[in-house]
Structure formats: C-alpha cells, structure tokens
Coordinates of C-alpha atoms in Angstrom, one line a residue:
M3 CA -18.6 6.5 -65.2
K4 CA -18.3 9.6 -62.9
K5 CA -21.7 8.7 -61.3
L6 CA -20.4 5.1 -60.7
I7 CA -17.2 6.5 -59.1
L8 CA -19.3 8.8 -56.9
I9 CA -21.5 5.9 -55.8
I10 CA -18.5 3.7 -55.0
F11 CA -16.8 6.6 -53.2
A12 CA -19.9 7.3 -51.2
A13 CA -20.2 3.6 -50.3
L14 CA -16.6 3.5 -49.2
Q15 CA -17.1 6.6 -47.1
T16 CA -20.1 5.0 -45.4
V17 CA -18.2 1.9 -44.6
S18 CA -15.3 4.0 -43.3
F19 CA -17.5 6.1 -41.1
S20 CA -19.3 3.0 -39.8
Q21 CA -15.9 1.5 -38.9
V22 CA -14.9 4.7 -37.1
V23 CA -18.1 4.7 -35.1
D24 CA -17.7 1.1 -34.1
S25 CA -14.1 1.6 -33.1
L26 CA -15.2 4.3 -30.6
E27 CA -17.8 2.1 -28.9
I28 CA -17.0 0.2 -25.8
T29 CA -16.7 -3.4 -27.0
K30 CA -15.8 -6.7 -25.4
A31 CA -13.3 -7.4 -28.3
E32 CA -11.3 -4.2 -27.5
I33 CA -11.4 -4.9 -23.8
Y34 CA -10.1 -8.4 -24.4
D35 CA -7.3 -7.2 -26.6
H36 CA -6.1 -4.6 -24.1
I37 CA -6.1 -7.0 -21.2
K38 CA -4.5 -9.8 -23.3
Y39 CA -1.5 -7.5 -24.0
L40 CA -1.2 -5.8 -20.6
A41 CA -1.4 -9.2 -18.9
S42 CA 0.9 -11.0 -21.3
D43 CA 4.1 -12.7 -20.2
E44 CA 5.9 -10.1 -22.3
L45 CA 5.1 -7.4 -19.7
E46 CA 6.1 -9.7 -16.8
G47 CA 3.5 -8.5 -14.4
R48 CA 4.2 -4.7 -14.8
F49 CA 6.0 -4.3 -11.4
T50 CA 6.4 -0.7 -10.4
G51 CA 9.5 1.0 -11.9
T52 CA 10.5 -1.9 -14.1
E53 CA 11.2 -1.8 -17.8
Q54 CA 8.0 -3.7 -18.4
C55 CA 6.1 -1.2 -16.3
R56 CA 7.5 1.5 -18.6
I57 CA 6.5 -0.4 -21.7
A58 CA 3.0 -0.7 -20.4
A59 CA 2.9 3.1 -19.6
E60 CA 4.0 3.8 -23.2
Y61 CA 1.2 1.6 -24.5
I62 CA -1.3 3.5 -22.4
A63 CA 0.1 6.8 -23.7
R64 CA -0.2 5.7 -27.3
E65 CA -3.8 4.7 -26.7
F66 CA -4.6 8.1 -25.1
K67 CA -3.0 9.9 -28.1
K68 CA -4.9 7.7 -30.6
A69 CA -8.1 8.5 -28.8
G70 CA -7.4 12.2 -29.2
L71 CA -6.6 13.0 -25.5
Q72 CA -4.2 15.9 -24.8
P73 CA -1.2 15.2 -22.5
A74 CA -2.0 15.9 -18.9
F75 CA 1.4 16.9 -17.6
N76 CA 2.8 20.0 -19.2
G77 CA 2.9 18.6 -22.7
S78 CA 3.7 15.0 -21.6
Y79 CA 1.5 12.0 -21.0
F80 CA 4.0 10.9 -18.3
Q81 CA 4.5 11.9 -14.7
E82 CA 7.6 10.5 -13.0
F83 CA 7.6 9.8 -9.3
P84 CA 10.3 8.5 -6.9
F85 CA 9.9 5.5 -4.7
I86 CA 12.0 3.1 -2.6
S87 CA 12.4 0.0 -4.8
D88 CA 14.9 -2.1 -2.8
I89 CA 17.6 -2.0 -0.2
K90 CA 21.3 -2.9 -0.2
L91 CA 23.9 -3.6 2.4
G92 CA 26.7 -1.1 3.3
D93 CA 29.5 -1.8 5.8
N94 CA 28.2 -4.2 8.4
Y95 CA 30.0 -6.1 11.1
C96 CA 29.3 -8.0 14.4
N97 CA 32.0 -8.9 16.9
F98 CA 31.7 -10.4 20.4
S99 CA 34.5 -10.2 22.9
G100 CA 34.7 -11.8 26.3
E101 CA 37.0 -14.6 27.3
E102 CA 37.3 -15.2 23.5
T103 CA 36.6 -13.1 20.5
L104 CA 33.9 -14.2 18.0
S105 CA 33.6 -12.4 14.7
L106 CA 30.6 -13.1 12.5
E107 CA 30.3 -12.9 8.7
V108 CA 27.5 -10.9 7.3
Q109 CA 24.9 -12.8 5.3
K110 CA 26.4 -16.1 6.5
D111 CA 26.3 -15.8 10.3
F112 CA 24.3 -12.6 10.7
I113 CA 22.2 -10.1 8.8
P114 CA 21.1 -6.6 9.6
L115 CA 17.3 -6.3 9.4
P116 CA 16.0 -4.0 6.6
F117 CA 14.5 -1.5 9.1
S118 CA 17.6 -1.2 11.2
D119 CA 19.1 2.3 11.7
N120 CA 22.5 3.0 10.3
L121 CA 24.6 3.0 13.5
S122 CA 27.9 1.8 15.1
I123 CA 27.3 0.6 18.6
E124 CA 29.1 -1.1 21.5
G125 CA 27.6 -2.5 24.7
K126 CA 27.2 -5.4 27.0
I127 CA 24.9 -8.2 26.1
I128 CA 21.7 -8.9 28.0
F129 CA 19.6 -11.9 27.2
A130 CA 16.0 -10.7 27.4
G131 CA 14.0 -13.9 26.6
F132 CA 11.5 -13.1 23.9
G133 CA 11.8 -9.4 24.2
I134 CA 8.2 -8.9 25.3
S135 CA 6.9 -6.5 27.9
S136 CA 3.2 -6.9 28.7
K137 CA 2.1 -6.0 32.2
E138 CA -1.5 -6.7 31.3
N139 CA -0.6 -10.3 30.4
N140 CA 1.6 -10.7 33.5
Y141 CA 4.7 -11.3 31.3
D142 CA 7.7 -9.0 31.2
D143 CA 11.1 -10.1 29.9
Y144 CA 12.5 -6.7 30.9
E145 CA 11.4 -6.9 34.5
N146 CA 14.3 -6.4 37.0
I147 CA 16.9 -5.8 34.3
D148 CA 18.6 -2.6 33.1
V149 CA 19.2 -2.5 29.4
K150 CA 20.1 1.2 29.1
N151 CA 23.0 1.6 26.6
K152 CA 23.2 -2.2 26.3
I153 CA 22.4 -4.7 23.5
V154 CA 19.6 -7.2 24.1
I155 CA 19.5 -10.6 22.5
V156 CA 16.0 -12.2 22.2
F157 CA 14.2 -15.1 20.6
R158 CA 11.8 -14.5 17.7
N159 CA 8.1 -15.3 18.2
H160 CA 6.6 -15.5 21.7
P161 CA 6.6 -18.0 24.6
D162 CA 2.9 -19.0 24.1
V163 CA 3.2 -20.0 20.5
N164 CA 1.4 -23.3 20.8
T165 CA -1.8 -21.5 22.0
P166 CA -4.1 -20.4 19.2
H167 CA -4.8 -16.7 19.4
S168 CA -2.5 -16.2 22.3
P169 CA -2.7 -12.6 23.7
L170 CA 1.1 -12.5 23.4
E171 CA 0.9 -12.9 19.7
Q172 CA 0.4 -9.2 19.1
Y173 CA 3.8 -8.5 20.8
A174 CA 5.8 -10.9 18.5
G175 CA 6.6 -8.6 15.6
L176 CA 10.2 -7.9 15.0
R177 CA 9.6 -4.1 14.6
Y178 CA 7.5 -4.1 17.7
K179 CA 10.2 -5.8 19.8
A180 CA 12.9 -3.5 18.4
T181 CA 10.8 -0.5 19.3
V182 CA 10.2 -1.8 22.9
A183 CA 14.0 -2.4 23.3
R184 CA 14.8 1.1 22.0
D185 CA 12.3 2.7 24.3
K186 CA 13.7 0.9 27.3
G187 CA 17.2 2.4 26.5
A188 CA 18.9 -0.4 24.5
V189 CA 21.2 0.6 21.7
G190 CA 20.9 -2.6 19.8
I191 CA 18.8 -5.8 19.5
I192 CA 19.8 -9.2 18.3
F193 CA 17.2 -11.8 17.1
V194 CA 17.7 -15.5 17.2
N195 CA 15.4 -18.1 15.6
T196 CA 13.5 -20.4 17.9
S197 CA 14.1 -24.1 17.6
D198 CA 10.7 -24.7 15.9
K199 CA 11.8 -23.3 12.6
N200 CA 12.2 -26.7 11.0
D201 CA 15.9 -26.5 12.1
N202 CA 16.8 -24.5 9.0
D203 CA 17.8 -21.5 11.0
N204 CA 17.4 -19.2 8.0
L205 CA 18.5 -15.6 8.1
F206 CA 15.9 -12.9 7.6
K207 CA 15.2 -12.0 4.0
L208 CA 16.7 -8.7 3.1
E209 CA 13.7 -6.9 1.5
Y210 CA 12.2 -3.5 1.8
D211 CA 9.0 -3.7 3.8
G212 CA 7.5 -0.4 2.7
A213 CA 8.1 1.6 5.9
S214 CA 10.7 3.8 7.4
K215 CA 13.6 2.6 9.6
V216 CA 13.2 2.1 13.4
K217 CA 15.4 5.1 14.4
G218 CA 17.9 5.0 17.2
I219 CA 18.7 1.3 17.4
S220 CA 20.8 -1.3 15.5
I221 CA 18.8 -4.5 14.6
I222 CA 20.4 -7.7 13.5
Q223 CA 19.7 -11.5 13.5
I224 CA 22.4 -14.1 14.2
K225 CA 22.5 -17.8 13.7
R226 CA 21.6 -20.1 16.6
D227 CA 25.1 -21.5 16.6
A228 CA 26.6 -18.1 17.3
F229 CA 24.1 -17.6 20.2
Q230 CA 25.0 -21.1 21.5
N231 CA 28.6 -20.2 21.4
L232 CA 27.9 -17.2 23.7
L233 CA 25.8 -19.3 26.1
S234 CA 28.4 -22.1 26.3
K235 CA 30.6 -19.8 28.4
L236 CA 27.8 -19.8 31.0
G237 CA 27.2 -23.6 30.7
L238 CA 23.8 -23.0 29.2
N239 CA 22.0 -24.5 26.2
A240 CA 19.9 -22.4 23.9
E241 CA 17.2 -25.0 23.2
E242 CA 16.8 -25.8 26.9
L243 CA 16.7 -22.1 27.8
E244 CA 13.9 -21.6 25.2
K245 CA 12.0 -24.6 26.4
Q246 CA 12.3 -23.5 30.0
I247 CA 10.6 -20.2 29.2
T248 CA 7.9 -21.6 27.0
V249 CA 6.9 -24.4 29.4
N250 CA 6.9 -22.2 32.6
K251 CA 5.6 -19.1 30.8
K252 CA 8.0 -17.1 33.0
P253 CA 10.8 -14.8 31.9
N254 CA 14.5 -15.8 32.5
S255 CA 16.6 -12.7 31.6
F256 CA 20.2 -12.2 32.5
E257 CA 23.5 -10.6 31.5
I258 CA 25.9 -12.5 29.3
N259 CA 29.5 -11.7 30.2
T260 CA 30.2 -10.5 26.7
T261 CA 30.6 -7.1 24.9
A262 CA 29.4 -6.7 21.3
R263 CA 30.6 -4.3 18.7
I264 CA 28.0 -4.0 15.9
R265 CA 27.7 -1.8 12.8
T266 CA 24.6 -1.8 10.8
E267 CA 24.4 0.0 7.4
V268 CA 21.4 -0.6 5.1
F269 CA 20.8 1.7 2.2
E270 CA 17.5 2.4 0.5
I271 CA 17.5 2.3 -3.3
E272 CA 15.4 5.0 -4.9
S273 CA 13.9 4.3 -8.3
I274 CA 11.5 6.1 -10.7
S275 CA 8.0 4.9 -11.9
W276 CA 5.3 6.6 -13.9
N277 CA 1.7 7.8 -13.9
V278 CA 0.1 8.2 -17.3
G279 CA -2.5 11.0 -17.9
G280 CA -4.5 12.6 -20.7
F281 CA -7.5 14.9 -20.8
L282 CA -10.4 16.1 -22.8
K283 CA -11.4 19.8 -22.5
G284 CA -15.1 20.5 -21.8
N285 CA -17.1 22.8 -24.0
D286 CA -19.4 24.6 -21.6
E287 CA -18.0 28.0 -20.7
K288 CA -19.6 27.7 -17.2
F289 CA -18.3 24.2 -16.4
S290 CA -15.2 23.5 -18.5
D291 CA -12.9 24.6 -15.7
E292 CA -14.3 21.7 -13.5
Y293 CA -12.8 18.2 -13.9
L294 CA -14.1 14.7 -13.7
V295 CA -11.2 12.2 -13.0
I296 CA -11.4 8.6 -14.3
G297 CA -8.6 6.3 -13.2
A298 CA -7.2 2.9 -12.5
H299 CA -3.8 1.4 -11.6
F300 CA -1.8 -0.5 -14.2
D301 CA 0.9 -2.0 -12.1
H302 CA 0.9 -5.5 -10.6
L303 CA 3.2 -7.8 -8.8
G304 CA 5.8 -8.7 -11.4
W305 CA 7.3 -12.1 -10.4
G306 CA 5.5 -12.1 -7.1
K307 CA 8.2 -10.2 -5.4
Q308 CA 5.9 -8.5 -2.8
N309 CA 2.3 -9.2 -1.6
S310 CA 1.9 -12.4 -3.6
L311 CA -0.4 -15.1 -2.1
Y312 CA 1.3 -17.8 -4.1
Q313 CA 3.5 -20.3 -2.4
G314 CA 6.2 -21.7 -4.7
E315 CA 9.0 -20.9 -7.1
P316 CA 8.9 -17.3 -8.6
M317 CA 6.4 -17.0 -11.4
I318 CA 5.0 -14.1 -13.5
H319 CA 1.9 -12.6 -11.9
N320 CA 0.2 -11.2 -14.9
G321 CA -2.6 -9.4 -13.1
A322 CA -5.3 -9.7 -15.8
D323 CA -8.1 -8.7 -13.4
D324 CA -5.9 -6.8 -11.0
N325 CA -5.7 -4.5 -12.7
A326 CA -5.3 -4.8 -16.5
S327 CA -9.1 -4.9 -16.4
G328 CA -9.4 -1.5 -14.8
T329 CA -6.7 -0.1 -17.1
A330 CA -8.6 -1.4 -20.2
G331 CA -11.6 0.4 -18.7
V332 CA -9.8 3.7 -18.6
L333 CA -8.7 3.2 -22.3
E334 CA -12.2 2.3 -23.4
L335 CA -13.9 5.2 -21.6
A336 CA -11.3 7.6 -22.9
E337 CA -12.0 6.5 -26.4
K338 CA -15.8 6.7 -25.8
F339 CA -15.7 10.1 -24.2
S340 CA -13.5 11.4 -27.0
S341 CA -16.0 10.4 -29.6
E342 CA -18.6 12.5 -27.7
K343 CA -16.2 15.3 -26.7
N344 CA -18.4 18.0 -28.4
N345 CA -21.1 17.2 -25.8
L346 CA -18.9 17.4 -22.7
K347 CA -19.7 20.2 -20.3
R348 CA -16.9 19.5 -17.8
S349 CA -13.4 18.5 -18.7
V350 CA -12.3 14.9 -18.1
L351 CA -8.9 13.7 -16.9
F352 CA -7.9 10.1 -17.5
F353 CA -5.1 8.6 -15.3
A354 CA -3.4 5.2 -15.1
F355 CA -1.4 4.9 -11.9
S356 CA 1.6 2.7 -11.0
G357 CA 2.7 2.0 -7.4
E358 CA -0.7 1.0 -6.2
E359 CA 0.4 -2.5 -5.1
L360 CA 3.1 -0.9 -3.0
G361 CA 0.7 1.4 -1.2
L362 CA -1.1 3.8 -3.5
L363 CA 2.3 5.5 -4.3
G364 CA 1.4 6.8 -7.8
S365 CA -2.0 8.2 -7.0
N366 CA -0.7 9.7 -3.7
Y367 CA 2.1 11.4 -5.6
L368 CA -0.4 12.6 -8.2
V369 CA -2.8 14.3 -5.8
N370 CA 0.1 16.1 -4.2
N371 CA 1.5 17.1 -7.6
F372 CA -1.6 17.6 -9.6
P373 CA -1.4 19.2 -13.1
I374 CA -4.3 21.6 -12.2
P375 CA -5.4 23.0 -8.9
I376 CA -6.9 19.9 -7.4
E377 CA -9.9 21.9 -5.9
K378 CA -11.2 21.9 -9.5
V379 CA -11.8 18.1 -9.4
V380 CA -15.5 17.4 -8.8
T381 CA -15.4 13.6 -8.7
M382 CA -13.0 10.7 -9.0
I383 CA -14.1 7.4 -10.5
N384 CA -11.8 4.5 -9.9
M385 CA -11.9 1.0 -11.4
D386 CA -10.0 -1.9 -9.8
M387 CA -10.7 -5.5 -10.7
I388 CA -13.8 -5.1 -12.9
G389 CA -13.1 -8.1 -15.2
R390 CA -14.8 -11.0 -13.3
L391 CA -18.5 -10.1 -13.3
K392 CA -20.4 -13.0 -11.8
D393 CA -24.2 -13.2 -11.3
S394 CA -24.5 -9.6 -12.3
S395 CA -23.1 -8.5 -8.9
L396 CA -21.3 -5.2 -8.9
I397 CA -19.8 -3.6 -5.8
I398 CA -19.5 0.2 -5.6
Y399 CA -17.5 1.9 -2.8
G400 CA -17.8 5.6 -1.9
T401 CA -21.5 5.8 -2.3
G402 CA -21.8 7.9 0.9
T403 CA -19.3 10.5 -0.3
S404 CA -21.9 12.5 -2.1
T405 CA -25.7 12.8 -1.6
K406 CA -26.0 12.4 -5.4
W407 CA -24.5 9.0 -5.8
K408 CA -27.2 6.5 -4.9
D409 CA -29.9 8.1 -7.0
I410 CA -27.5 8.4 -10.0
L411 CA -26.3 4.8 -9.6
N412 CA -29.8 3.4 -9.3
E413 CA -31.3 5.5 -12.1
N414 CA -28.6 4.5 -14.5
N415 CA -28.8 0.8 -13.8
S416 CA -30.5 -0.3 -16.9
F417 CA -28.2 -3.3 -17.1
G418 CA -29.8 -5.4 -14.4
F419 CA -26.8 -5.3 -12.0
K420 CA -27.3 -6.4 -8.4
L421 CA -25.7 -3.4 -6.8
T422 CA -23.9 -3.5 -3.4
F423 CA -23.1 -0.1 -2.0
N424 CA -20.4 0.7 0.5
D425 CA -20.5 4.3 1.8
E426 CA -16.8 4.6 2.8
G427 CA -14.5 6.9 0.8
F428 CA -11.3 5.5 2.1
G429 CA -10.4 2.0 0.9
P430 CA -7.7 -0.3 -0.5
S431 CA -7.3 1.4 -3.9
D432 CA -6.4 4.7 -5.6
H433 CA -9.7 6.5 -4.9
S434 CA -8.5 6.9 -1.3
S435 CA -5.8 9.3 -2.4
F436 CA -8.5 11.6 -3.9
Y437 CA -10.9 11.2 -1.0
G438 CA -8.2 12.4 1.3
K439 CA -8.3 15.7 -0.6
K440 CA -12.1 16.0 0.1
I441 CA -13.2 14.9 -3.4
P442 CA -16.3 12.7 -3.7
V443 CA -15.4 9.2 -5.1
L444 CA -16.9 6.1 -6.7
F445 CA -15.0 2.8 -6.8
F446 CA -16.3 0.0 -9.1
F447 CA -15.3 -3.6 -8.3
T448 CA -16.6 -7.0 -9.4
G449 CA -15.3 -8.8 -6.4
T450 CA -12.3 -10.9 -5.4
H451 CA -11.6 -14.5 -6.4
S452 CA -9.2 -17.4 -5.8
D453 CA -6.7 -16.1 -8.4
Y454 CA -6.2 -12.8 -6.5
H455 CA -2.5 -12.0 -6.3
K456 CA -1.5 -15.3 -7.8
P457 CA 0.1 -16.3 -11.2
S458 CA -3.3 -17.7 -12.2
D459 CA -4.9 -14.3 -12.7
D460 CA -4.7 -14.6 -16.5
F461 CA -6.5 -13.0 -19.4
D462 CA -8.4 -16.2 -20.4
K463 CA -10.5 -15.9 -17.1
I464 CA -11.7 -12.4 -17.9
N465 CA -15.4 -12.0 -18.5
S466 CA -15.1 -9.4 -21.3
E467 CA -18.8 -9.4 -22.1
G468 CA -19.6 -8.7 -18.5
Q469 CA -16.9 -6.0 -18.4
E470 CA -18.4 -4.3 -21.4
K471 CA -21.7 -4.0 -19.5
V472 CA -19.9 -2.6 -16.5
L473 CA -18.1 0.0 -18.5
K474 CA -21.2 1.1 -20.4
Y475 CA -22.8 1.5 -17.0
I476 CA -19.9 3.6 -15.7
Y477 CA -20.0 5.7 -18.8
S478 CA -23.7 6.5 -18.3
V479 CA -23.0 7.4 -14.6
A480 CA -20.0 9.5 -15.5
T481 CA -21.8 11.2 -18.3
E482 CA -24.6 12.3 -16.0
I483 CA -22.0 13.6 -13.5
N484 CA -20.2 15.5 -16.3
N485 CA -23.3 17.1 -17.7
S486 CA -25.1 17.9 -14.4
E487 CA -25.9 21.6 -13.8
I488 CA -25.1 21.0 -10.1
K489 CA -21.6 19.9 -9.0
P490 CA -21.6 16.8 -6.7
D491 CA -21.4 17.8 -3.0
Y492 CA -18.8 16.2 -0.7
L493 CA -19.7 14.2 2.4
A494 CA -17.3 13.0 5.1
V495 CA -18.0 9.4 5.9
E496 CA -17.2 8.1 9.4
R497 CA -14.9 5.1 9.3
K498 CA -13.9 3.4 12.5
D499 CA -10.6 2.1 11.2
S500 CA -7.3 3.4 12.5
G501 CA -5.1 1.7 9.9
R502 CA -3.7 -0.5 12.6
I503 CA -1.8 -3.6 11.7
T504 CA -2.5 -5.4 15.0
A505 CA -5.8 -5.6 16.8
S506 CA -6.6 -2.6 19.0
R507 CA -9.3 -1.6 21.4
V508 CA -9.1 2.1 20.5
W509 CA -10.0 4.2 17.6
V510 CA -7.8 7.1 16.4
G511 CA -9.1 7.7 12.8
T512 CA -5.9 8.3 10.9
I513 CA -5.4 7.3 7.3
P514 CA -1.7 6.5 6.4
D515 CA 0.2 8.1 3.6
F516 CA 2.3 5.2 2.5
A517 CA 4.2 7.4 0.0
G518 CA 5.5 9.6 2.8
D519 CA 9.2 8.7 3.3
V520 CA 9.6 10.7 6.5
D521 CA 10.9 10.3 10.0
G522 CA 7.4 9.9 11.6
Y523 CA 3.9 8.7 10.6
K524 CA 2.6 10.8 7.8
L525 CA -1.2 11.2 7.4
G526 CA -3.0 10.8 4.1
G527 CA -6.2 12.0 5.8
V528 CA -8.3 11.7 8.9
T529 CA -11.8 10.2 9.3
E530 CA -14.5 12.8 10.0
G531 CA -15.6 12.8 13.6
S532 CA -12.7 10.7 14.7
P533 CA -10.4 11.5 17.7
A534 CA -7.7 12.6 15.2
A535 CA -10.1 15.0 13.4
L536 CA -11.5 16.4 16.7
A537 CA -7.9 17.1 17.8
G538 CA -7.3 19.1 14.6
L539 CA -5.0 16.6 12.8
Q540 CA -5.2 16.8 9.0
A541 CA -3.8 15.3 5.8
G542 CA 0.0 16.0 5.5
D543 CA 0.6 16.1 9.3
I544 CA 3.5 14.0 10.5
I545 CA 3.1 12.4 13.9
T546 CA 6.5 12.3 15.6
K547 CA 5.5 11.5 19.2
F548 CA 2.5 9.7 20.7
G549 CA 2.4 10.0 24.5
D550 CA 6.0 9.1 25.6
K551 CA 6.7 7.1 22.4
K552 CA 8.9 8.4 19.6
I553 CA 7.2 7.7 16.3
S554 CA 9.4 7.0 13.2
N555 CA 6.9 5.1 11.0
I556 CA 3.5 3.6 10.9
Y557 CA 4.6 0.6 12.9
D558 CA 5.7 2.7 15.8
F559 CA 2.4 4.4 15.7
T560 CA 0.3 1.2 15.7
Y561 CA 2.4 -0.2 18.5
A562 CA 2.1 3.0 20.5
I563 CA -1.7 3.2 20.5
G564 CA -1.9 -0.4 21.7
N565 CA -0.8 0.9 25.1
Y566 CA -3.9 2.9 25.6
K567 CA -7.6 2.3 26.2
P568 CA -10.8 4.2 25.1
G569 CA -11.1 7.4 27.1
D570 CA -7.4 7.9 27.6
K571 CA -6.1 11.4 26.7
V572 CA -2.7 11.5 24.9
K573 CA -0.4 14.3 24.1
V574 CA 0.6 14.0 20.4
I575 CA 3.4 16.0 18.7
I576 CA 3.0 16.6 15.0
K577 CA 5.1 18.3 12.4
R578 CA 3.0 20.5 10.1
A579 CA 5.1 22.3 7.4
D580 CA 7.9 23.8 9.4
Q581 CA 6.0 23.9 12.7
E582 CA 6.0 21.5 15.6
I583 CA 2.6 21.4 17.2
E584 CA 1.4 19.6 20.4
V585 CA -2.2 18.5 20.5
D586 CA -4.4 16.6 23.0
L587 CA -6.1 13.6 21.6
E588 CA -8.9 11.7 23.4
L589 CA -9.1 8.1 22.3
K590 CA -12.5 6.4 21.5
A591 CA -13.6 2.8 21.4
R592 CA -13.6 1.0 18.0

C-alpha cells in the first residue's frame, strides 16, 4: 500500500511539475487571455488616469507578483505621476462698448480657447482679416495697421482655402495666429468662423490639446452673429467682407469703432496616473548591477476622447493591438525570465507605462525618476502593437543604436521572420524616452492596420500564434543581451526631424519632451550632429526665446523656425537648471 501511495504521489508530482513548466512557457493561450481581459469593455479602453486604467495597472501588478518579480519602486509595483487631464472654465466675460453695449454669454455666444492665457484686457477692436502675415506669399493682414495694445478680430482658416496645398495653409492654425498677433503687440485675439462651416457656427471644443498656454494674450471665439452686430454699425456685412478678401486675395483690415473688455480664465486640471514595474535580480557578481529594461505601454484611448481616427458617436476603443498586445508581451516575458532567473547574469526590469497616447508621459516621467541610477541600464526593449503579425513581417526600430544589434537580431532569427530594420532611436513610442538618456534601444512592431486608433481594434483580430513566435524571438534576443560578456555600446543616430507640426525647410534636430509642463519648449533630447547638438543644447533644456520670438510651448517653437531658412544663424535663449544661457544656432537644410 505504501509503495502504491508513493507511486501515485510521484505521478502527481510529475503532473504538477509539468503543469508549472508549461505555465512558465510563452504560449498563445496566455497571450490571448491577457489581451482579451485588457481589451475588454470592462476596462473601457484604459484611458490614462481613469479608474479603468488603475484596474489594468493592478492586474499587471498581480501578474508581476505571481511571476515572482520584486516591486520596482521602493517596495511598490506602482509609480504615480501627474499629468494634465482636462481643463475647466473660471471667470470669463466679453463685453463690447461703442454706440451701444453688447454683452456676450460664455459657452453660448463666445468661448475662451483652451490655450488662452488667464488675463483681463481692454482695448480697441481691429479687424485683421484672416490674421495672416506672410511677406513671402505677398499677403499681410497686418500691413499698415497698428495693433499694439489692441484686440484683433480675425476669420478662422485662410483666404485661399479652395486651393489644394495652398502655401497659406501653414499659417491657418489658431495657435499660430494667436502667436503672430501677440508678437505684433495685440493683447487679445477674437476668432470668427468663416461662412463655409456648414452654417453651424459651432464654438470651439473646450479640450486640452497637450501643450502649454500661449502666454501674454487672451484668445476667444465669438459667434458670427455677434461679429455681424459689430460690423452693422459700419454698414458692413460679415459674409460679403469675407468673400471680398477670398476672391481678391487681398487684405482689408480696419479699425472698428468699438472697445472690448475681455476676461479669459481657463484652468488646467491635474490628475494622477500610474506606471507599473517589477524586477528580477541577476546572479552574476560582475553584471548583476547592470539592468536590461523590457517595457510596453498599457494605456489606450478610452472612449476615443483624444487621438481617435473614428468618426461617429463615442465608442469604447479597446486597443487590443495598441497596446494590450505589448502589455501581454511584457507579462509573458516576465514569467519566462522568472522561470530562468537562476541563469540571469544581468538584472531585468519590467515596466508597463501609461500616458503613452498623450505623449509618452509615463515613460518620460520614469526615466527622470528612475528607481536606480539610470546609467546602469544597458538596453531598453519596447513592444508596441505586436499582435497582428502578417506574412511573417516584423519591423524593428533602433537597430542603429548599437553596433551589436543587427548581428544579434539576424543570428537569433530562427523563426523565419522577414525583418525590416530602422536605425533611428527616437520614434513614436516609449523607447524614445530611454534613447534620450543615451541608452541603446530596440522597438518591436508588427505594423499598422485599418483598425488603428478605432473601436474595431478588438481582441478577436489578434494573431496570438504569431505573437507567440514574436515573443519567443524577443526572448532569445533579450537573453543574449542579458548574458553577453560585453555590454552593448551606444550609438547616436542622425535623424533629420525637428519635431515640427507644419512643413519646414530647415532642420534643428530637437526632440520634444511632451511631459514638460513649463513656460517654454522643453527638450527630451537632441539628434546627434544636428544644429541643436552642435550649439550645445541637451535633454532637459527649455527654449524660451528663438531669435526675436518668445517661446512658451512647442507650437511657438515650430512657428518660430518657419521664419528662417537653411544657413541662418539664430540666437537662442535656453533655461538650464537655474541658469539662463544664450547660444548661437546655425540652421541646416532638412
């Protein structure tokens, strides 16, 4: 009987051990289960800072703990970080006084724009056409008018709107027009819809656009009826005035015999979101103090509040591929590495970031508030959208950031992948934050698709079998990096991309830090060999003046460089720590 019991016990132990081993393998079933939950309607798209985002973070932390990872943040799996989640109105008013007094009601007749400064102003009204000043295109609404200490009222869009790819299109942005008006001395700018807006005359949507305010100017929009009321005193018609300018392509600016009193007050609402982190300690005395980072973002678009490509009523954007797939990858790799932890030379940190969809907020905060000295990180591996493998095509970014990468990637490709290499270290995902700290990176990506940033990016479209192959490949690459006797070297890869929003003829080479809520344009990094690098600019610098233009945010910067050509030398003022530094920067061609 005892022998029988021992045989049964041994058999049970064998089954149990086999199950444990299987559970620590990378499997398509576990990948599918992770993605199915993270991309479920229950989590409502995991928008940064929401309750559903927190629930997803707790799920990731539980999986880290289950896999045997230690908490990465001083005994916690969670790292909180602040971000601007929304805006709200304070005390706003708009009154016009001339022969008669006209008082407008906020959100009914007028609206302050989200990027308006908080100011109380008073001044005479100048109609300045479309608010465009472009000498090179022989069009200037500000020619022969003085707007210093006055308030300009302008049409939205531009006068050549019916011409595809008109050169005036780059001057049509509301932020750009506000910056131009401010730089010409105006204390306020009032926008009016043109008559081609399907006659709805909707007020601007009050929504945070991810950048700092335009300092030093009040910015509002009023209804066309209110504008027509002002013009009627002069015997003019708003639609005819607009038509006259667009047909003749000539400005028609003038003073309106009216004074405006305007107060704009828009408050930014700060919220909290979370990064999740765990680690496995290496076992080699020589290398255990070096760290390999494996990460992915777990946030998505919620109900399509921002950055959605879907046109229609609000719907949950579940983000199965973007990026529940990458998050599932982190969980599977964490489990796999944990099962082999006795063989690790270097330590491994696993991170899931939120705030990526809002501008790499979580990873940017992490690299500036890292749980260990960040110089100890030897490599960062990022996974973003790895769930739609098609035709065995796998794209890898960052392949030029170390001399080791291409050999390692090719030698470990026993899976038959058709590899596409992109050398750049900066790019549209969280590896950028690490590369800005001079860390070699690899970013794995199976390609975009028609469901990108739409409600249709659901778990049933995931190729979990293909993702299993991708993760096993990443595991083999990561294992070689972890166990190599030689630390990967870092290479700076030239990237001719200034981060501009509008087209530009010049190259500066700055990389924006979207997490920087500062008065100025904060740099997340600079491209090697770029004008910015040659001038001595570096990550963390805040550009406050570019030539004669005050810089309050990235938009001010992008507009300012549009006034220059390759070869121009520009004086740039930066803030570095508590110092104000002036540097000379010579622009190059893109």
